[in-house]
mmCIF file of C-alpha atoms in Angstrom:
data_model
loop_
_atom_site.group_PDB
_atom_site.id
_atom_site.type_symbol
_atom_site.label_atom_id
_atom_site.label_comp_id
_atom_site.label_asym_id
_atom_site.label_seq_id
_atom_site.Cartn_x
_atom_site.Cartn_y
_atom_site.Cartn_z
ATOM 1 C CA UNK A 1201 40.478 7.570 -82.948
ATOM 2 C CA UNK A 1202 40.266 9.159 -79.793
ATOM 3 C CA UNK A 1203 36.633 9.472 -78.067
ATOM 4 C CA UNK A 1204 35.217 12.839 -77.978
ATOM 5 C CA UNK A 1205 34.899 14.781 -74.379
ATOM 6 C CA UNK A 1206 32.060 13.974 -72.171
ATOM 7 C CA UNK A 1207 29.658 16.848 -71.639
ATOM 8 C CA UNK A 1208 29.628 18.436 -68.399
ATOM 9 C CA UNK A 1209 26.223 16.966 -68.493
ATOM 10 C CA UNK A 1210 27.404 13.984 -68.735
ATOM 11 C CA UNK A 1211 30.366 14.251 -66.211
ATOM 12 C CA UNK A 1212 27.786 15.526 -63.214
ATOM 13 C CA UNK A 1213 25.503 12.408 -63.918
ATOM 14 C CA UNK A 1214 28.718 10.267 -63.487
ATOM 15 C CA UNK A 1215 29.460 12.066 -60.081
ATOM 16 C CA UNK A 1216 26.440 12.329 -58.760
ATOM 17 C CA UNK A 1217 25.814 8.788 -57.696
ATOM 18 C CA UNK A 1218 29.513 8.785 -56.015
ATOM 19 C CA UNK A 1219 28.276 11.933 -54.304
ATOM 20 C CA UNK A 1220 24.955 10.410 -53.367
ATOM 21 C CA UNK A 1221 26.847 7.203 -51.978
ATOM 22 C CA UNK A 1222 29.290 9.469 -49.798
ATOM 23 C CA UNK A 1223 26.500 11.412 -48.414
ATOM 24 C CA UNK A 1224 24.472 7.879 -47.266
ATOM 25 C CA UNK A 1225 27.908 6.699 -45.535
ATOM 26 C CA UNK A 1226 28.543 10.365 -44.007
ATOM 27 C CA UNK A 1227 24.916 10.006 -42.303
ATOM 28 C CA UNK A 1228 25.537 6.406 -41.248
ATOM 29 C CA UNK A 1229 28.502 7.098 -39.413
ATOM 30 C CA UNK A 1230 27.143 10.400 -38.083
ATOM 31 C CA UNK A 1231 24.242 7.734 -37.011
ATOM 32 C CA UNK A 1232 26.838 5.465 -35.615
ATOM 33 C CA UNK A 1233 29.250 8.009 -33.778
ATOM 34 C CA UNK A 1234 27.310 8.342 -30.572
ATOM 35 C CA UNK A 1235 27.075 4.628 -30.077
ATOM 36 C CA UNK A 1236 30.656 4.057 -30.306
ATOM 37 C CA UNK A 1237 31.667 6.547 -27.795
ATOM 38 C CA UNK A 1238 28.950 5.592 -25.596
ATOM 39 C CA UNK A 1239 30.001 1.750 -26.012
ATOM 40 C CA UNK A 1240 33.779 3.550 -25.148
ATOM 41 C CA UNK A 1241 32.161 5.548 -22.120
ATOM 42 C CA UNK A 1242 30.225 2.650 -20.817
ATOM 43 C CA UNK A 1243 33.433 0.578 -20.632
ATOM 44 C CA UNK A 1244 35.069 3.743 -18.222
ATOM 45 C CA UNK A 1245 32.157 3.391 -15.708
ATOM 46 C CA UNK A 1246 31.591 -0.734 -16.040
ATOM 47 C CA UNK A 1247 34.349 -1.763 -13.760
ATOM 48 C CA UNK A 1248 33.756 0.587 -10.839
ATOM 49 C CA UNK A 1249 29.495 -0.033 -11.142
ATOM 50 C CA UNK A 1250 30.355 -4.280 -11.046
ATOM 51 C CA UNK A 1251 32.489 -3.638 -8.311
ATOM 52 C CA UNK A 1252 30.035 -1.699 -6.128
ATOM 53 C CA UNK A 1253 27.330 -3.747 -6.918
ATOM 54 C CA UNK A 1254 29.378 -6.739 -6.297
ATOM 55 C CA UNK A 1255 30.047 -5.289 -2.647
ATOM 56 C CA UNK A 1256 33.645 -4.698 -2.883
ATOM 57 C CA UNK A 1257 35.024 -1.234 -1.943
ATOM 58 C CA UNK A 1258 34.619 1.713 -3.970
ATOM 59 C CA UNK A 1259 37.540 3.291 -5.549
ATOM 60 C CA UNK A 1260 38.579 6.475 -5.149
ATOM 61 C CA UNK A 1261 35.774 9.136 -5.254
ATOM 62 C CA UNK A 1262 37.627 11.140 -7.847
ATOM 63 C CA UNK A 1263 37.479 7.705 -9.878
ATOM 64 C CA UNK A 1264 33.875 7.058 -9.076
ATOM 65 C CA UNK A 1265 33.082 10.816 -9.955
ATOM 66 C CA UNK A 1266 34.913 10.085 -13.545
ATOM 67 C CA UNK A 1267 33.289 6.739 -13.969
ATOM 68 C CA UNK A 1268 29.775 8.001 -13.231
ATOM 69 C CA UNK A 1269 30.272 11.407 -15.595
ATOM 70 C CA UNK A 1270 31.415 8.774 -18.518
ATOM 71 C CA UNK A 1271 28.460 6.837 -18.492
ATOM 72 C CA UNK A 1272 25.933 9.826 -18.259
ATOM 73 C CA UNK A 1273 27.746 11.145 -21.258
ATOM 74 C CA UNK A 1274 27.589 7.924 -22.656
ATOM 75 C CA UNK A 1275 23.506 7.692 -22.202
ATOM 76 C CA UNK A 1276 22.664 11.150 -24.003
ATOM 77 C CA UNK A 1277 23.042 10.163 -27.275
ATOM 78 C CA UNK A 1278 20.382 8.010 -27.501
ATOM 79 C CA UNK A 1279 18.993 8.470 -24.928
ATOM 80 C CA UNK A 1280 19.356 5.632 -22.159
ATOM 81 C CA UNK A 1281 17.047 5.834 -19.069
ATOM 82 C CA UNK A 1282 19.128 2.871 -17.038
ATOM 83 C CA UNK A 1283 22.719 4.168 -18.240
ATOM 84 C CA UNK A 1284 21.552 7.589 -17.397
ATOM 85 C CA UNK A 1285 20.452 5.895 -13.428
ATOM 86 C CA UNK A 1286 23.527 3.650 -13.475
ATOM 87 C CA UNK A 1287 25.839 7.429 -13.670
ATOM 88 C CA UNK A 1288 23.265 8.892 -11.257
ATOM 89 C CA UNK A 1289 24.301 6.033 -8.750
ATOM 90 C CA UNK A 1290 27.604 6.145 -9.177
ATOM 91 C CA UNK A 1291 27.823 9.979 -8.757
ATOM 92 C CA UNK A 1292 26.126 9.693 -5.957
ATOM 93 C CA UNK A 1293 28.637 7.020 -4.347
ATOM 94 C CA UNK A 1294 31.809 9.963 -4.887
ATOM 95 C CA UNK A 1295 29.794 12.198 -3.288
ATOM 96 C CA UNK A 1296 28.983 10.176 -0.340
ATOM 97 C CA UNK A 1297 32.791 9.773 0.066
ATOM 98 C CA UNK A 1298 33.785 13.369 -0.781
ATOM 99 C CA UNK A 1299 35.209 15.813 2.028
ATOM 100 C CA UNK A 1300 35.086 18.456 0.422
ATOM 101 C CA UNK A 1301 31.676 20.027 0.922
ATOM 102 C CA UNK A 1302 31.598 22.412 -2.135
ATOM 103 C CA UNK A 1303 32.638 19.094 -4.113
ATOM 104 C CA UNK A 1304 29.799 16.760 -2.859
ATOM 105 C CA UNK A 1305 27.177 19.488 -3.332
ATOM 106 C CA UNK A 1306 28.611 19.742 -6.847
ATOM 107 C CA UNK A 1307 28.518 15.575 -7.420
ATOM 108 C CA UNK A 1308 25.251 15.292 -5.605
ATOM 109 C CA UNK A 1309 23.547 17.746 -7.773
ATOM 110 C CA UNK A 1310 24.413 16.064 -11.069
ATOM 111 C CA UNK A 1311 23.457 12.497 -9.668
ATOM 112 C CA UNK A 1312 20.289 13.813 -8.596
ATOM 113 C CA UNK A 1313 19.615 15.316 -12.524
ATOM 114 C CA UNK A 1314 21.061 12.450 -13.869
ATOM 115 C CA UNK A 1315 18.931 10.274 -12.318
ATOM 116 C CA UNK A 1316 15.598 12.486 -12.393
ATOM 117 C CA UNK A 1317 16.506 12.231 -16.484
ATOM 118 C CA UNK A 1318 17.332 8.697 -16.374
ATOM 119 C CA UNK A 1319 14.101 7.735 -14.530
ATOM 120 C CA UNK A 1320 11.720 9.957 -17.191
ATOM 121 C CA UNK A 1321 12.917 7.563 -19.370
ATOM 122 C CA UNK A 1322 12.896 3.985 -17.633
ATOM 123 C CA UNK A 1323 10.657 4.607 -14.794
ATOM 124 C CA UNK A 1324 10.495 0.729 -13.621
ATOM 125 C CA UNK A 1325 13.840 0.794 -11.475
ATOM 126 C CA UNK A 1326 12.863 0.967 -7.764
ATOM 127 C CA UNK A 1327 16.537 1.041 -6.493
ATOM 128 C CA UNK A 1328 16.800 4.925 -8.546
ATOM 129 C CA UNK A 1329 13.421 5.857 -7.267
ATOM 130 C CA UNK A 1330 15.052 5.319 -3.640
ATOM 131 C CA UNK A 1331 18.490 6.554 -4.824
ATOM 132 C CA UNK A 1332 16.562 10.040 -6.026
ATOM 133 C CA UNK A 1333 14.070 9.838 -2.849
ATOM 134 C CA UNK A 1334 17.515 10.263 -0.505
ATOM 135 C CA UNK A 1335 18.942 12.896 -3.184
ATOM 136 C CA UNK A 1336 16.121 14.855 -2.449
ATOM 137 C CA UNK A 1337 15.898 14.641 1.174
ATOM 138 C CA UNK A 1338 19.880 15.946 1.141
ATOM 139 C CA UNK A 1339 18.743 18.471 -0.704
ATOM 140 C CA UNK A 1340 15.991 19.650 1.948
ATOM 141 C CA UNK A 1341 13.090 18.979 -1.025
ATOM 142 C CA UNK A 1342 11.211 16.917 1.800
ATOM 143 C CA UNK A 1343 7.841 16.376 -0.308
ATOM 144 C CA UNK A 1344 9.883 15.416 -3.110
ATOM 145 C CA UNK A 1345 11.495 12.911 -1.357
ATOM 146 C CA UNK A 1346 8.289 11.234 -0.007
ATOM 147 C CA UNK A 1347 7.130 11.467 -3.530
ATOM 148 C CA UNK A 1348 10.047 9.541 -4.792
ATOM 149 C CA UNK A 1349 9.773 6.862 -2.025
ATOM 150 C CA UNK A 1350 5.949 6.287 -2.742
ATOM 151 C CA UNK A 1351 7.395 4.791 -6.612
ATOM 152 C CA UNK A 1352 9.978 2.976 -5.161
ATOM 153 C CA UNK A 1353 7.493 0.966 -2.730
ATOM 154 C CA UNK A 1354 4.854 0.898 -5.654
ATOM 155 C CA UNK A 1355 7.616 0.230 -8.535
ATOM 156 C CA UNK A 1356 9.576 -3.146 -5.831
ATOM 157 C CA UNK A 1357 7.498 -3.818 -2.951
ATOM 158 C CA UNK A 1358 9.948 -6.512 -2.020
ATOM 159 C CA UNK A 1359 13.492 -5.725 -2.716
ATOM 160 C CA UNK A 1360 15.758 -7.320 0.102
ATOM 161 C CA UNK A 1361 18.755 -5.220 -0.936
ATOM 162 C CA UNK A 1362 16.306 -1.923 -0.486
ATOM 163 C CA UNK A 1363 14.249 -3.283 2.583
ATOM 164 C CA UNK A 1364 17.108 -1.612 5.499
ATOM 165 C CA UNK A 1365 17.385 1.713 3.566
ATOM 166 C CA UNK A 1366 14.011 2.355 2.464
ATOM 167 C CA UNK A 1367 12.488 2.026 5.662
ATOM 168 C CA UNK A 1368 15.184 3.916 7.608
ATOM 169 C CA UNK A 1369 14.201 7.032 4.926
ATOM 170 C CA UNK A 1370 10.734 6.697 5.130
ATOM 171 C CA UNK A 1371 11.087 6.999 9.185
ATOM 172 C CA UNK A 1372 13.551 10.227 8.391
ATOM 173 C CA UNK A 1373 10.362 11.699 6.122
ATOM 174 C CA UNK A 1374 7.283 10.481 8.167
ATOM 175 C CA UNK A 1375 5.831 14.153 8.703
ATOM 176 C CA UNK A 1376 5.891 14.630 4.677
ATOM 177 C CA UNK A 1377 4.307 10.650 3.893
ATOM 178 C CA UNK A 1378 -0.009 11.174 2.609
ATOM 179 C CA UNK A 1379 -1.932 8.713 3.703
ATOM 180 C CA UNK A 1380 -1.231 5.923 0.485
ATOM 181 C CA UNK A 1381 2.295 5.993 1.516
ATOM 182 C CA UNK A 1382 2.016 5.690 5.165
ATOM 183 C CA UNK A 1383 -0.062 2.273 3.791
ATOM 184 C CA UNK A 1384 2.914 1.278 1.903
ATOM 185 C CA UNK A 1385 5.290 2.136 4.752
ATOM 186 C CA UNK A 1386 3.314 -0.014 7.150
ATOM 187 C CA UNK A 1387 3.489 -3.190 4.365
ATOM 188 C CA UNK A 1388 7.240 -2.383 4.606
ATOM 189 C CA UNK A 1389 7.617 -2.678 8.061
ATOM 190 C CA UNK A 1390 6.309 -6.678 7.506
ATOM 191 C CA UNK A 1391 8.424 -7.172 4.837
ATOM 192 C CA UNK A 1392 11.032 -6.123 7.001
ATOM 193 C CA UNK A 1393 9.640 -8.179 9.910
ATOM 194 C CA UNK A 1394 9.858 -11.211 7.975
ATOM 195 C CA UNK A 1395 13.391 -10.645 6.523
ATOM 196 C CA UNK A 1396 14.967 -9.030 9.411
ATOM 197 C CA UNK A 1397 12.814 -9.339 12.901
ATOM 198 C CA UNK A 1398 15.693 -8.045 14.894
ATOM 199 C CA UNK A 1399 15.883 -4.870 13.061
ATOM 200 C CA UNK A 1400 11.698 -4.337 13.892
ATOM 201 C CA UNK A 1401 12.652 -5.675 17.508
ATOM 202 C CA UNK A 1402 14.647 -2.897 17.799
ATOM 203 C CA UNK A 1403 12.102 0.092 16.299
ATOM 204 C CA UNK A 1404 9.446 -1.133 18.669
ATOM 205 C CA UNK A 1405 11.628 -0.530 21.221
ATOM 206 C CA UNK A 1406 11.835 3.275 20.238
ATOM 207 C CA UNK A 1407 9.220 5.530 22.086
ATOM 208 C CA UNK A 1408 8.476 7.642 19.021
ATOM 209 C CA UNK A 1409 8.058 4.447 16.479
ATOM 210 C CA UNK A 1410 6.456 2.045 18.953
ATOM 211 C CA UNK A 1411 3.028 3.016 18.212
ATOM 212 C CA UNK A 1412 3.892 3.259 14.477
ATOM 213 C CA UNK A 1413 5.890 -0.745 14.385
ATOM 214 C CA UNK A 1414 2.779 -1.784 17.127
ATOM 215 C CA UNK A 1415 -0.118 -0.892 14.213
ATOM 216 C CA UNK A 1416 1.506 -1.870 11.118
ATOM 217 C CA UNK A 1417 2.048 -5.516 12.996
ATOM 218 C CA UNK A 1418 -1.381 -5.771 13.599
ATOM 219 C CA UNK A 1419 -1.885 -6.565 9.737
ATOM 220 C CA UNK A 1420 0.540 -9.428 9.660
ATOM 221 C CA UNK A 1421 -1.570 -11.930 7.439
ATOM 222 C CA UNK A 1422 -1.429 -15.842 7.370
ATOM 223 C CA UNK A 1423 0.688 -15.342 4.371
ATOM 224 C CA UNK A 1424 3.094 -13.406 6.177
ATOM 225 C CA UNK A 1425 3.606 -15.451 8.841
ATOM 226 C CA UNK A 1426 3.512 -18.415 6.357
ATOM 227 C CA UNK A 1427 6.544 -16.333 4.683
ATOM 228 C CA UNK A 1428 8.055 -15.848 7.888
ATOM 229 C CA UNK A 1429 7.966 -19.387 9.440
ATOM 230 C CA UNK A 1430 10.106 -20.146 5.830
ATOM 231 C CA UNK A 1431 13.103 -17.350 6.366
ATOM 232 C CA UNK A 1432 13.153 -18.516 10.077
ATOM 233 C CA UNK A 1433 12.438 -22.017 10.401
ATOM 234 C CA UNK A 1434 12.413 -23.648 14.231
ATOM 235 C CA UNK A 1435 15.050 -26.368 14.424
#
């Protein structure tokens, strides 16, 4: 004998869990979404950031411009602080190699938000502090700049790969350094006197930086010259 009809009681309590269940894996793939395409972005920008960082040539900038934009799409959703700097840097590389000047004020500009957003999430990355600290001073945003550069020193006091360019910047912004950076500018110029003495050789030799080289010397400790007899030993 043929079972009588379910209620449509009956046939919404059967649904529902097979509703329920569809919602859960809706939300876990709306959960999972941005991660893939951010795992998809971050493989657009990884081959152009290993090769810059490995010191080989940068591509193209309209490559470079592409890769960076991928991987600050990539860090929005979540939100990644270094992806976000890693973009910024690589934006800023196009622009550096840019003609057109409408074109590098455009990539410029989003390198310096990108890594201004990436930074206000992972703060502890010296090399963007100096990256933004030069994206400002293009900019004209002098105080900015020196603001920047005073977290880079504080964030990597000794970053070989940062000594040249940091201390070339904070020259560029002396006028706009307070009185804690100029401190940290004058512990760069020994760092930079132990890794490179040729390059302070050839400050001193400058009439406007003598004075400046000439002071910060003056506080060359016995662990500095302990750290210098190492990177230049006497045969």
């Amino acid at each position: 004998m043929p079972s009588k009809p379910r209620s449509a009681t009956a046939a919404r309590r059967a649904v529902a869990p097979g509703l329920a269940g569809l919602a859960v894996a809706l939300v876990l793939i709306g959960l999972a979404l941005p991660r893939c395409l951010a795992a998809w972005n971050d493989h657009a920008g990884a081959a152009a950031l290993w090769d810059l960082r490995a010191g080989k040539p940068g591509p193209d900038p309209a490559i470079l411009a592409a890769a960076g934009e991928s991987l600050v799409a990539s860090a929005r959703r979540p939100p990644r602080g270094e992806v976000l700097a890693d973009g910024g840097y690589l934006l800023a590389r196009a622009a550096e190699n840019t003609a057109d000047p409408a074109r590098r004020a455009a990539l410029s500009r989003a390198a310096l938000v990108a890594t201004e957003r990436g930074l206000a999430l992972a703060p502890a990355n010296a090399s963007a502090w100096a990256r933004l600290a030069a994206l400002r001073a293009n900019v004209g945003d002098r105080d900015g700049a020196a603001a920047a550069l005073r977290v880079s020193f504080l964030a990597g006091p000794v970053v070989p790969a940062l000594t040249a360019s940091r201390l070339d910047l904070a020259l560029a912004l002396l006028p706009a350094l307070d009185g804690e950076t100029r401190v940290l500018l004058d512990r760069q110029i020994r760092i930079t006197w132990i890794l490179e003495p040729a390059r302070i050789a050839r400050l001193a030799e400058d009439r406007r930086l003598g004075r400046l080289i000439g002071l910060a010397l003056d506080g060359v400790s016995e662990e500095d010259l302990t750290l210098y007899r190492r990177a230049h030993p006497t045969p």
